[in-house]
Every structure is written in C-alpha cells, then in structure tokens.
Amino acid sequence: MLITPAIVALQLIALSVTGTVLLASSAAWTLLRRWDIASGSETQVRLERRTYLISTLLGFALGAELLSLLLFVHTAESLSSQFVGAMCATGVLNINAFGFPTLLLKIVLFFLAALWLLLNRVDNQGFDYPLVRVKYGLLLAMAPLAVLEAVVQTRYFLGLEPEVITSCCGSLFSAKGKSVAAELASWSARPALLLFYAMAGLLLGIGLAFRRWLWLGPLFAAGSLLTFAVAIAAIIAFLSLYVYENPNHHCPFCLLKAGYGYVGYALYLPLFAATAAGLSAGVIARFRQRSSLRAVIPGEVRRLTGLALAGFGLFYGLATGLIVRSNLLLLD
Amino acid sequence: MIELTEVRKVFNQGQPNECPAVRSISLTLARGGLTVFKGPSGSGKTTLLTLVGGLARPTSGRITLEGRLLSNLPERFLTEVRRHTFGFVFQQFNLIHGLSVLENVMLPAYPLGRQHRALVNAARELLDRFGLGAKAASRVEWLSGGEAQRTALARALINDPAVIIADEPTANLDSALSRDVLTLLGELAAQNRTVLMSSHDPRVFESVRVNRVIELHDGRIVEDRSC
C-alpha cells in the first residue's frame, strides 16, 4: 500500500462520512417511525432538537464527500508516475479490481450528497420541518452506499502495490475492446456529435419550460442526468480526440494532465455541478405544494435551474471551443 | 393569545441532579393585560417566562402564539419571532456596560436593519417617554437603579413587541421606583400589549394595575385568579 497525504485525507474523509452517516441513520430510523409534528411528547421534542444537530453535522460530512470525488480523481492522476504502465489516472484505477468501483460509488454519492444538502437547505427555510422525512429517508438510502464506498476505497488503497504492472488508457479506451468504454470509443463522430448537441438543445428547452412550469421537475431531473451521461460518452467518443488531436486516443482522464492545460477540470467541474443542480431542482420542485414552502420553492428551483443551465452552458461552450480550435478533422 | 399545553421543563434530565422546574402546565394567556406569576424562589416563574419567550425550549408540551406553534420552531424562525414579538426586561437589567443609554436602547433593533435615523428617533422618543431624554448620552453604568430599569424597559419596547416579559423587574428597586415601573407596565398593558411578569413582591401582585395573578409552587399552578 502507498501512503500519501492525499490517500490519508481520503481515508479520513471516508471514515468520518461513514461514521456520521451511520450515527445519523440510527436517528433517522427513529425519526421516520416516530416523527409527529402535532405531538408535544418528549420524544418528539427530543427529535426536533436532534434533527438540528444532525443536519449540521451531516452538512459538513457530505460537503467533504463532494470534495472527496475531486481529490480522489486528482490523487489517481498524480500517482500515475509511480506505477509501471500507468500513463494517467486510468492506469492507477486499473491496478486492482476496486479502483473503478470506488470512482463510480463516489460519483453516485456525489449526486446524492448534493441532493441531500440542497433538500436540507430548502427544509431549513420551512418553519415546520417540511422535508424532514424526505431527507432522512434519502439518508437511509445513502448509508449502505457510504459504507460500501469506504470499504471498496480501503480495499483499493490497500491493494496499491507499486510492483504491479498496470495497463494504460490506450487499452481500456480502445475502439477494439469489448468493454462499455470501448463501445463508447467506437462510436462514429457524426452521430455522437449530433446526439451531443441535440441533448443540449433538448435540455435547454426543458429547462426554460421548467422555470415557468414547475411540474416539469421530474423531466428536468431526468434530462440533467441524461445530459450528463451523453456528455461523458461524448468526451470518450470524440471530444478527447479533438483535445489530443489524435484519432485513436479516447481517454477521459488524460484531459486532467498539465500537458493539456488541465482542461479536464474546466470541463468536469461545471458538468458535475450542473448535473447536481439540475437533478436537485427537479426533485425539490416536487414539494412545491407543501404549505410552508410555497413561497420558497419557486425561487430556489429557478435559481438551481439557472445554475444548472449555466453549468451545462459552460461545459458545452468550452467543449465547442475545443472542437473548433482543434487541428484534428473528424468530419468531412 | 399564548397557549401552553402540558408544558414540562426538566433541567439535567436523567442526571443525579435532575430538576423538574415546570411540571405539566396548561394555560391560556389572552392578548393584552398585565399578568403576574407569583411564587417563592424555585417555584418555576422564571423558567416559565423563558419558555413563553422562546429563550428556552420545553422538555415536552407545546406553546403556541396566535395559534402558531412556537416551542418547536427551528432556531432561525424562533429568533425572528423573539425579535419581533417579545420584549424582555430582566431583574439585573442586563444593560451593556461601556455603551450609552441610547445605544443600549437601540441594540435589539440592529438585526432588523431599520434606517439608522428612524431608529435613533424611535429610541429618543422612548427615552423621553420614560423621562430619560437627558440621559441619552450617559453611559449606563452611571445610572441609578430606577433609571437603569426604565432604560431596560425602553430597550424592551424598541421593536414594538406585542408581548413584554419582565422577570422580577422591581426586585432591585425601592417602593417608589417599583411603583413607577409598575405604572409603566400597566400603561403598556392598557395599550393592548400582553405584559407577563414574575414577582414575589406583594406590592406588585396586589396592585390595582394587575389583571391576573397566577401562583406557582414547585413548578405547578396552585392558584389562578383574575383581578
């Protein structure tokens, strides 16, 4: 196992997030069974006090969870020079069977944590704890994932053996392979580009309509997730080729390298933030009829939708700029 | 209207030094009028007033204000209600030393973000009303007991609250000054403000200005009479 400050930080984050989520889960379980806002019982009064403390602690823990995704990817990228065969984060994540599962769990938890934090923000604006059951229900759903992430990440870091010869991104993101990554890499550029921009137009249309008609929430949430998936696919299928100016290099992680101006961070940060905002806006809009939130939700949802559209706009704008400025020609 | 339903407050619950200060009190306090909570030390008067004023939360039970739950409000909402609805007067005055009389009176209004000029005018108006206009620039540590308590009363009124909570406001005053403070509180009650005060001074709860006397003993109501 390698021990670096970043690995220690990631393990500490995983430990504190898991610990906090587990502690909060036991309170959440009691809360879901016994919460009764109309009652003045001792149990209810105690739950009301505890929810305030627990929400505050979870705010810090889940905020750290958001940052841990960035730190994890950055760490994987920075360790690439220490493993034979690794050219970028792909090789480091490929060292054992737990690298990519850790990354996937971190991505899922990133969106769930962002959703929880935004639900909590809205709940705090209602005087009668309007979303308390929703957010603690979500917390219970997140708890097993947080534990799993901590276990898988620990297994991954424990299995980082410097003598292992790993495979580079060229083999995983090759159009000739049989993995999902290879499938994406084998897409031809024209339909992929069409789908990429069609998705942007569709989401923009849904987003503008959603700002006016809040009942379109589920559609906007689904649209944001779909756009995220299409964007990742597009990065692998053609955007990476334009950046590297190489028709066979499909790696989505090499974009994070200094040699490419760290352009990956500029692409991924708005993309992830926009998806989290879009997903949360769609979910939060569902609670617009709760009496204590009627005056709050329209403003919050419009703000989040604006943020999501701005984030996607930034991503698409940068992607388009990279395509236009590239010396590679994929289309006739 | 303020309504208390089965309100209990236990300090250090579950500890060897557990202390039940208020035991299952149900009570309705109509808007307006001067209500005095009387009883010996340790009877629960102060605790009950802090619960009504949202300065503490009950161990169990509910408190409503104008039909809206008060005791379970999240802290940020409770703070808002406290700022707008309640004015507090304390036995020890609790004025901030080092600040002038005027600044002390203005202090509770700062979080509300009122125009400074309007705020200064409102504070001066209150000080004039309580005969303290000439003392506006004085530091509060130079005030006599009666002046300090009238300053505290002016401070309690700066946000124009519907409810005044006064905890033993006459305890540190002589007879004449107690009478003055009681007169001022009676005038506020006559203006349809709800004045709730605690006292174990017979000169207070036997005063003609008092509309209702509630006697507490060991955290329970033992007598409730209208005057």
Short mmCIF file of C-alpha atoms in Angstrom, two decimals, chain B:
data_model
loop_
_atom_site.label_atom_id
_atom_site.label_comp_id
_atom_site.label_asym_id
_atom_site.label_seq_id
_atom_site.Cartn_x
_atom_site.Cartn_y
_atom_site.Cartn_z
CA MET B 1 -53.08 34.73 22.50
CA ILE B 2 -50.47 32.46 24.04
CA GLU B 3 -51.41 28.89 24.84
CA LEU B 4 -49.39 26.37 26.83
CA THR B 5 -50.32 22.69 26.66
CA GLU B 6 -48.89 20.21 29.14
CA VAL B 7 -45.59 22.08 29.24
CA ARG B 8 -42.79 20.49 31.24
CA LYS B 9 -39.22 21.63 31.72
CA VAL B 10 -36.69 19.38 33.39
CA PHE B 11 -33.10 20.50 33.86
CA ASN B 12 -30.30 17.88 33.82
CA GLN B 13 -32.76 15.19 32.83
CA GLY B 14 -31.56 11.69 33.61
CA GLN B 15 -28.73 13.01 35.81
CA PRO B 16 -28.49 12.61 39.59
CA ASN B 17 -29.15 16.37 39.89
CA GLU B 18 -32.30 16.24 37.73
CA CYS B 19 -34.53 19.21 38.49
CA PRO B 20 -38.13 19.44 37.25
CA ALA B 21 -38.71 23.22 37.12
CA VAL B 22 -42.08 23.28 35.37
CA ARG B 23 -44.48 20.35 35.67
CA SER B 24 -47.21 19.87 33.11
CA ILE B 25 -48.61 23.38 32.95
CA SER B 26 -51.55 24.15 30.66
CA LEU B 27 -52.51 27.78 30.42
CA THR B 28 -54.12 30.32 28.12
CA LEU B 29 -52.96 33.93 28.17
CA ALA B 30 -55.30 36.30 26.33
CA ARG B 31 -53.92 39.26 24.40
CA GLY B 32 -53.47 42.42 26.47
CA GLY B 33 -53.47 42.83 30.24
CA LEU B 34 -50.88 42.55 32.95
CA THR B 35 -50.41 39.03 34.31
CA VAL B 36 -48.18 38.38 37.30
CA PHE B 37 -46.65 34.99 38.07
CA LYS B 38 -46.03 34.83 41.77
CA GLY B 39 -44.44 32.24 43.97
CA PRO B 40 -41.40 31.58 46.10
CA SER B 41 -37.89 31.16 44.74
CA GLY B 42 -37.61 27.91 42.78
CA SER B 43 -41.33 27.77 42.01
CA GLY B 44 -40.69 27.91 38.25
CA LYS B 45 -41.70 31.52 37.47
CA THR B 46 -38.55 32.48 35.59
CA THR B 47 -38.36 29.15 33.76
CA LEU B 48 -41.97 29.51 32.64
CA LEU B 49 -41.33 33.04 31.34
CA THR B 50 -38.22 31.93 29.43
CA LEU B 51 -40.25 29.12 27.84
CA VAL B 52 -43.04 31.50 26.81
CA GLY B 53 -40.50 33.97 25.43
CA GLY B 54 -38.71 31.32 23.38
CA LEU B 55 -35.48 31.70 25.33
CA ALA B 56 -35.63 28.01 26.28
CA ARG B 57 -37.46 25.01 24.91
CA PRO B 58 -39.76 22.75 26.91
CA THR B 59 -38.81 19.16 27.66
CA SER B 60 -42.29 18.24 26.48
CA GLY B 61 -45.52 20.02 25.67
CA ARG B 62 -46.37 22.74 23.20
CA ILE B 63 -46.56 26.53 23.29
CA THR B 64 -48.49 28.37 20.61
CA LEU B 65 -48.56 32.06 19.79
CA GLU B 66 -51.68 33.28 17.98
CA GLY B 67 -52.43 29.67 17.05
CA ARG B 68 -48.99 29.02 15.55
CA LEU B 69 -46.61 26.57 17.19
CA LEU B 70 -43.80 28.45 18.86
CA SER B 71 -41.89 25.99 21.01
CA ASN B 72 -40.84 23.68 18.17
CA LEU B 73 -39.77 26.33 15.69
CA PRO B 74 -36.31 25.84 14.20
CA GLU B 75 -33.88 28.29 15.79
CA ARG B 76 -33.80 30.80 12.93
CA PHE B 77 -37.60 31.18 12.98
CA LEU B 78 -37.70 31.34 16.77
CA THR B 79 -35.12 34.14 16.69
CA GLU B 80 -37.29 36.08 14.25
CA VAL B 81 -40.36 35.64 16.45
CA ARG B 82 -38.38 36.67 19.53
CA ARG B 83 -37.10 39.81 17.83
CA HIS B 84 -40.49 40.92 16.56
CA THR B 85 -42.90 39.71 19.20
CA PHE B 86 -41.21 39.78 22.59
CA GLY B 87 -39.52 42.44 24.64
CA PHE B 88 -37.55 41.31 27.68
CA VAL B 89 -36.87 43.06 30.96
CA PHE B 90 -34.57 41.35 33.44
CA GLN B 91 -34.11 41.55 37.19
CA GLN B 92 -30.45 42.57 36.81
CA PHE B 93 -31.35 44.95 33.93
CA ASN B 94 -28.66 43.30 31.71
CA LEU B 95 -27.63 46.60 30.13
CA ILE B 96 -24.36 46.58 28.20
CA HIS B 97 -21.70 48.49 30.10
CA GLY B 98 -19.49 50.79 28.08
CA LEU B 99 -22.39 51.75 25.79
CA SER B 100 -24.57 54.81 26.21
CA VAL B 101 -28.22 54.70 27.25
CA LEU B 102 -29.26 55.47 23.68
CA GLU B 103 -27.05 52.72 22.22
CA ASN B 104 -28.40 50.20 24.72
CA VAL B 105 -31.97 51.01 23.74
CA MET B 106 -31.18 50.73 20.03
CA LEU B 107 -29.29 47.44 20.32
CA PRO B 108 -32.18 44.92 19.85
CA ALA B 109 -33.23 46.73 16.67
CA TYR B 110 -29.88 46.38 14.86
CA PRO B 111 -30.56 42.87 13.45
CA LEU B 112 -33.79 44.13 11.89
CA GLY B 113 -31.89 46.52 9.64
CA ARG B 114 -34.03 49.61 10.23
CA GLN B 115 -32.92 53.01 8.94
CA HIS B 116 -30.45 54.41 11.45
CA ARG B 117 -32.03 57.85 11.59
CA ALA B 118 -35.52 56.39 12.20
CA LEU B 119 -34.08 54.10 14.85
CA VAL B 120 -32.37 56.93 16.71
CA ASN B 121 -35.62 58.91 16.64
CA ALA B 122 -37.62 55.95 17.96
CA ALA B 123 -35.10 55.36 20.76
CA ARG B 124 -35.08 59.05 21.75
CA GLU B 125 -38.89 59.08 21.75
CA LEU B 126 -38.94 56.13 24.16
CA LEU B 127 -36.32 57.72 26.40
CA ASP B 128 -38.32 60.96 26.50
CA ARG B 129 -41.45 59.00 27.35
CA PHE B 130 -39.69 57.38 30.30
CA GLY B 131 -38.11 60.65 31.47
CA LEU B 132 -34.62 59.68 30.37
CA GLY B 133 -34.14 62.06 27.46
CA ALA B 134 -31.41 63.97 29.23
CA LYS B 135 -29.51 60.77 29.95
CA ALA B 136 -29.36 59.51 26.35
CA ALA B 137 -25.62 60.09 26.00
CA SER B 138 -24.73 58.86 29.50
CA ARG B 139 -23.04 55.53 29.96
CA VAL B 140 -25.35 53.02 31.58
CA GLU B 141 -23.02 52.30 34.49
CA TRP B 142 -23.65 55.86 35.70
CA LEU B 143 -27.45 55.32 36.02
CA SER B 144 -29.37 54.82 39.25
CA GLY B 145 -31.36 51.56 39.72
CA GLY B 146 -34.63 53.18 38.67
CA GLU B 147 -33.07 54.80 35.61
CA ALA B 148 -31.43 51.54 34.64
CA GLN B 149 -34.71 49.65 34.84
CA ARG B 150 -36.53 52.32 32.81
CA THR B 151 -33.73 52.10 30.22
CA ALA B 152 -34.23 48.32 30.14
CA LEU B 153 -37.94 48.87 29.62
CA ALA B 154 -37.28 51.31 26.78
CA ARG B 155 -34.94 48.73 25.23
CA ALA B 156 -37.66 46.07 25.50
CA LEU B 157 -40.03 48.33 23.55
CA ILE B 158 -37.72 49.40 20.72
CA ASN B 159 -39.03 46.71 18.35
CA ASP B 160 -42.64 47.48 19.29
CA PRO B 161 -43.33 43.98 20.66
CA ALA B 162 -46.81 42.63 21.33
CA VAL B 163 -45.61 40.82 24.46
CA ILE B 164 -43.43 42.20 27.27
CA ILE B 165 -41.78 39.63 29.52
CA ALA B 166 -40.43 41.08 32.74
CA ASP B 167 -38.66 38.82 35.20
CA GLU B 168 -38.76 40.34 38.70
CA PRO B 169 -38.39 43.86 37.28
CA THR B 170 -38.88 45.51 40.67
CA ALA B 171 -36.68 43.22 42.75
CA ASN B 172 -33.79 45.69 42.92
CA LEU B 173 -35.88 48.82 43.31
CA ASP B 174 -37.28 50.68 46.33
CA SER B 175 -41.03 51.14 46.83
CA ALA B 176 -41.34 54.39 44.90
CA LEU B 177 -39.33 53.13 41.93
CA SER B 178 -41.24 49.81 41.96
CA ARG B 179 -44.46 51.77 41.76
CA ASP B 180 -43.12 53.78 38.80
CA VAL B 181 -42.11 50.65 36.90
CA LEU B 182 -45.44 49.01 37.64
CA THR B 183 -47.25 52.12 36.41
CA LEU B 184 -45.29 51.98 33.16
CA LEU B 185 -46.03 48.27 32.71
CA GLY B 186 -49.72 48.91 33.48
CA GLU B 187 -49.81 51.60 30.78
CA LEU B 188 -48.30 49.18 28.27
CA ALA B 189 -50.92 46.56 29.19
CA ALA B 190 -53.64 49.18 28.69
CA GLN B 191 -52.30 49.68 25.14
CA ASN B 192 -53.29 46.06 24.36
CA ARG B 193 -49.78 44.68 24.87
CA THR B 194 -49.55 41.44 26.79
CA VAL B 195 -47.37 42.03 29.86
CA LEU B 196 -46.16 38.93 31.68
CA MET B 197 -44.10 39.46 34.79
CA SER B 198 -42.85 37.44 37.69
CA SER B 199 -42.67 38.73 41.21
CA HIS B 200 -42.82 37.62 44.79
CA ASP B 201 -43.40 41.18 45.98
CA PRO B 202 -46.93 41.67 47.43
CA ARG B 203 -46.83 45.35 46.41
CA VAL B 204 -46.73 44.14 42.82
CA PHE B 205 -49.31 41.37 42.69
CA GLU B 206 -51.73 43.27 44.95
CA SER B 207 -51.55 46.35 42.74
CA VAL B 208 -54.75 47.53 41.04
CA ARG B 209 -52.88 47.58 37.73
CA VAL B 210 -52.59 43.80 37.69
CA ASN B 211 -55.28 41.94 35.74
CA ARG B 212 -54.42 38.36 36.59
CA VAL B 213 -52.30 36.61 39.19
CA ILE B 214 -51.06 33.05 38.68
CA GLU B 215 -49.41 31.44 41.66
CA LEU B 216 -46.81 28.72 41.13
CA HIS B 217 -45.42 26.27 43.59
CA ASP B 218 -42.91 23.52 42.76
CA GLY B 219 -43.48 24.09 39.05
CA ARG B 220 -47.26 23.74 39.26
CA ILE B 221 -50.09 26.28 39.15
CA VAL B 222 -51.74 26.37 42.56
CA GLU B 223 -53.93 29.42 42.04
CA ASP B 224 -55.13 31.39 39.02
CA ARG B 225 -57.30 34.43 39.66
CA SER B 226 -58.40 37.44 37.65
CA CYS B 227 -58.41 40.80 39.39
#
